[in-house]
């Protein structure tokens, strides 16, 4: 005969956790993958990593593939887009999902990110404290990203507070 046991062997391998990041080119991405993998490995999970190449279509494809593989959850550094027709919305309703770096509009998901405004204000206060008044804000053309926009807001607020006019991007 056959039977089903409720007890699981202690060496059971857990379902993988899916980690989706925009690309693998930066040192930050390498540190992120290393840290996530190390933490989950200690808990008995393996991490399935994929790059979205900053494309909603690719993000959707890798999320679907991970879903088909039966992941236990997702950690997603989401592609910035106004496209609200993304698979992440559907999958996060049934699989635990955490966002990295930036929230996704229309999705109310937990998001792990830096306090970019406070960090930007601390940097500005340091420069102002050193006596600098003509301070430029340099960024790639990514002011639409929440993280960069918050740093720029801190830059502007700090300069306005001392009576200086911030440079425009």
Coordinates of C-alpha atoms in Angstrom, one line a residue:
X1 CA 0.0 0.0 0.0
X2 CA 0.9 3.6 -0.1
X3 CA 0.7 6.3 2.6
X4 CA 1.4 10.0 3.0
X5 CA 3.6 11.1 5.8
X6 CA 3.2 14.6 7.2
X7 CA 6.7 14.6 8.5
X8 CA 9.4 16.0 6.2
X9 CA 13.0 14.8 6.4
X10 CA 15.2 17.4 7.9
X11 CA 17.4 17.6 4.8
X12 CA 14.6 18.5 2.5
X13 CA 15.6 21.1 -0.1
X14 CA 13.2 24.0 -0.1
X15 CA 11.7 25.6 -3.3
X16 CA 14.0 28.2 -4.8
X17 CA 13.6 31.9 -4.3
X18 CA 13.6 34.0 -7.5
X19 CA 15.8 37.0 -7.7
X20 CA 15.3 39.3 -10.7
X21 CA 17.7 42.3 -11.3
X22 CA 18.1 44.7 -14.2
X23 CA 21.6 43.5 -15.1
X24 CA 24.8 42.0 -13.7
X25 CA 27.3 44.7 -14.8
X26 CA 27.6 46.8 -11.6
X27 CA 29.5 45.9 -8.5
X28 CA 26.4 46.7 -6.6
X29 CA 24.5 44.0 -8.5
X30 CA 27.2 41.5 -7.7
X31 CA 27.2 42.3 -4.0
X32 CA 23.4 42.1 -4.0
X33 CA 23.3 38.7 -5.6
X34 CA 26.0 37.5 -3.2
X35 CA 24.2 38.8 -0.1
X36 CA 20.8 37.4 -1.1
X37 CA 22.3 34.0 -2.0
X38 CA 24.2 33.8 1.2
X39 CA 21.3 34.6 3.5
X40 CA 18.9 32.3 1.7
X41 CA 21.4 29.4 1.5
X42 CA 21.7 29.5 5.3
X43 CA 18.0 29.1 5.5
X44 CA 18.0 26.0 3.2
X45 CA 16.9 27.8 0.0
X46 CA 18.6 28.1 -3.2
X47 CA 18.3 31.3 -5.3
X48 CA 17.4 31.3 -9.0
X49 CA 18.8 34.6 -10.5
X50 CA 17.8 36.2 -13.7
X51 CA 18.4 39.6 -15.4
X52 CA 15.6 41.6 -16.9
X53 CA 17.9 43.7 -19.2
X54 CA 15.7 46.7 -18.2
X55 CA 12.8 45.3 -20.3
X56 CA 9.3 44.7 -19.1
X57 CA 8.9 41.9 -21.7
X58 CA 12.1 40.2 -20.3
X59 CA 11.0 40.8 -16.7
X60 CA 7.7 39.1 -17.5
X61 CA 9.4 36.2 -19.2
X62 CA 11.8 35.4 -16.4
X63 CA 9.1 35.8 -13.8
X64 CA 6.9 33.4 -15.7
X65 CA 9.8 30.9 -16.0
X66 CA 10.4 31.2 -12.3
X67 CA 6.7 30.7 -11.6
X68 CA 6.7 27.6 -13.8
X69 CA 9.7 26.3 -11.8
X70 CA 7.7 26.7 -8.6
X71 CA 9.6 29.4 -6.7
X72 CA 8.7 30.0 -3.1
X73 CA 8.9 33.8 -3.5
X74 CA 10.3 36.6 -5.6
X75 CA 12.8 39.4 -4.9
X76 CA 12.5 41.9 -7.7
X77 CA 14.5 44.9 -8.7
X78 CA 11.7 46.0 -11.0
X79 CA 12.1 47.6 -14.4
X80 CA 11.0 51.2 -14.2
X81 CA 8.0 51.6 -16.5
X82 CA 4.6 53.2 -16.8
X83 CA 3.3 49.9 -18.2
X84 CA 0.8 48.7 -15.7
X85 CA 0.3 45.4 -17.6
X86 CA 3.0 43.5 -16.0
X87 CA 3.1 39.9 -14.8
X88 CA 4.5 41.0 -11.5
X89 CA 1.1 42.3 -10.6
X90 CA -0.6 38.9 -11.1
X91 CA 2.1 36.7 -9.6
X92 CA 2.6 38.8 -6.5
X93 CA -1.0 38.1 -5.6
X94 CA -0.2 34.5 -4.9
X95 CA 3.5 34.3 -4.3
X96 CA 5.3 36.3 -1.6
X97 CA 7.1 39.2 -3.4
X98 CA 9.5 41.9 -2.2
X99 CA 10.7 44.8 -4.3
X100 CA 14.2 46.2 -4.2
X101 CA 15.3 49.8 -4.7
X102 CA 12.1 51.3 -5.9
X103 CA 8.4 50.8 -5.5
X104 CA 6.2 50.0 -8.5
X105 CA 3.2 52.2 -8.9
X106 CA -0.2 50.5 -8.6
X107 CA 1.4 47.6 -6.6
X108 CA 1.3 47.7 -2.9
X109 CA 4.3 45.5 -2.1
X110 CA 7.0 45.6 0.5
X111 CA 10.0 47.5 -0.8
X112 CA 13.6 47.4 0.6
X113 CA 15.4 50.6 -0.4
X114 CA 17.7 53.3 1.0
X115 CA 16.3 56.5 2.4
X116 CA 17.5 58.4 -0.6
X117 CA 16.2 61.8 0.7
X118 CA 17.9 61.5 4.0
X119 CA 21.2 60.3 2.5
X120 CA 21.1 63.1 -0.1
X121 CA 20.4 65.6 2.7
X122 CA 23.3 64.3 4.7
X123 CA 25.7 64.6 1.8
X124 CA 24.5 68.1 1.1
X125 CA 24.8 69.2 4.7
X126 CA 28.4 67.8 4.7
X127 CA 29.3 69.8 1.7
X128 CA 27.6 72.9 3.0
X129 CA 29.3 72.4 6.3
X130 CA 32.7 72.5 4.5
X131 CA 31.7 75.9 3.1
X132 CA 30.7 74.9 -0.4
X133 CA 27.8 76.8 -1.9
X134 CA 27.9 76.2 -5.7
X135 CA 27.2 72.4 -5.8
X136 CA 26.2 70.6 -8.9
X137 CA 23.9 67.5 -9.0
X138 CA 25.3 65.0 -11.5
X139 CA 23.2 62.0 -12.6
X140 CA 22.6 60.0 -15.7
X141 CA 19.3 60.7 -17.3
X142 CA 17.3 58.8 -14.6
X143 CA 15.5 61.6 -12.7
X144 CA 12.3 59.6 -13.3
X145 CA 13.6 56.9 -10.9
X146 CA 12.3 57.4 -7.4
X147 CA 15.7 56.9 -5.8
X148 CA 17.4 59.6 -8.0
X149 CA 14.4 61.9 -7.8
X150 CA 14.6 61.8 -4.0
X151 CA 18.3 62.6 -4.0
X152 CA 17.7 65.5 -6.3
X153 CA 14.9 66.7 -4.0
X154 CA 17.3 66.7 -1.1
X155 CA 19.9 68.6 -3.2
X156 CA 17.3 71.3 -4.1
X157 CA 15.9 71.6 -0.5
X158 CA 19.4 71.9 1.0
X159 CA 20.4 74.7 -1.4
X160 CA 17.1 76.6 -1.1
X161 CA 17.6 76.4 2.7
X162 CA 20.8 78.4 2.4
X163 CA 19.5 80.8 -0.2
X164 CA 21.2 79.2 -3.2
X165 CA 19.6 78.3 -6.5
X166 CA 20.1 74.7 -7.5
X167 CA 21.2 73.8 -11.0
X168 CA 18.6 72.3 -13.2
X169 CA 19.1 68.8 -14.6

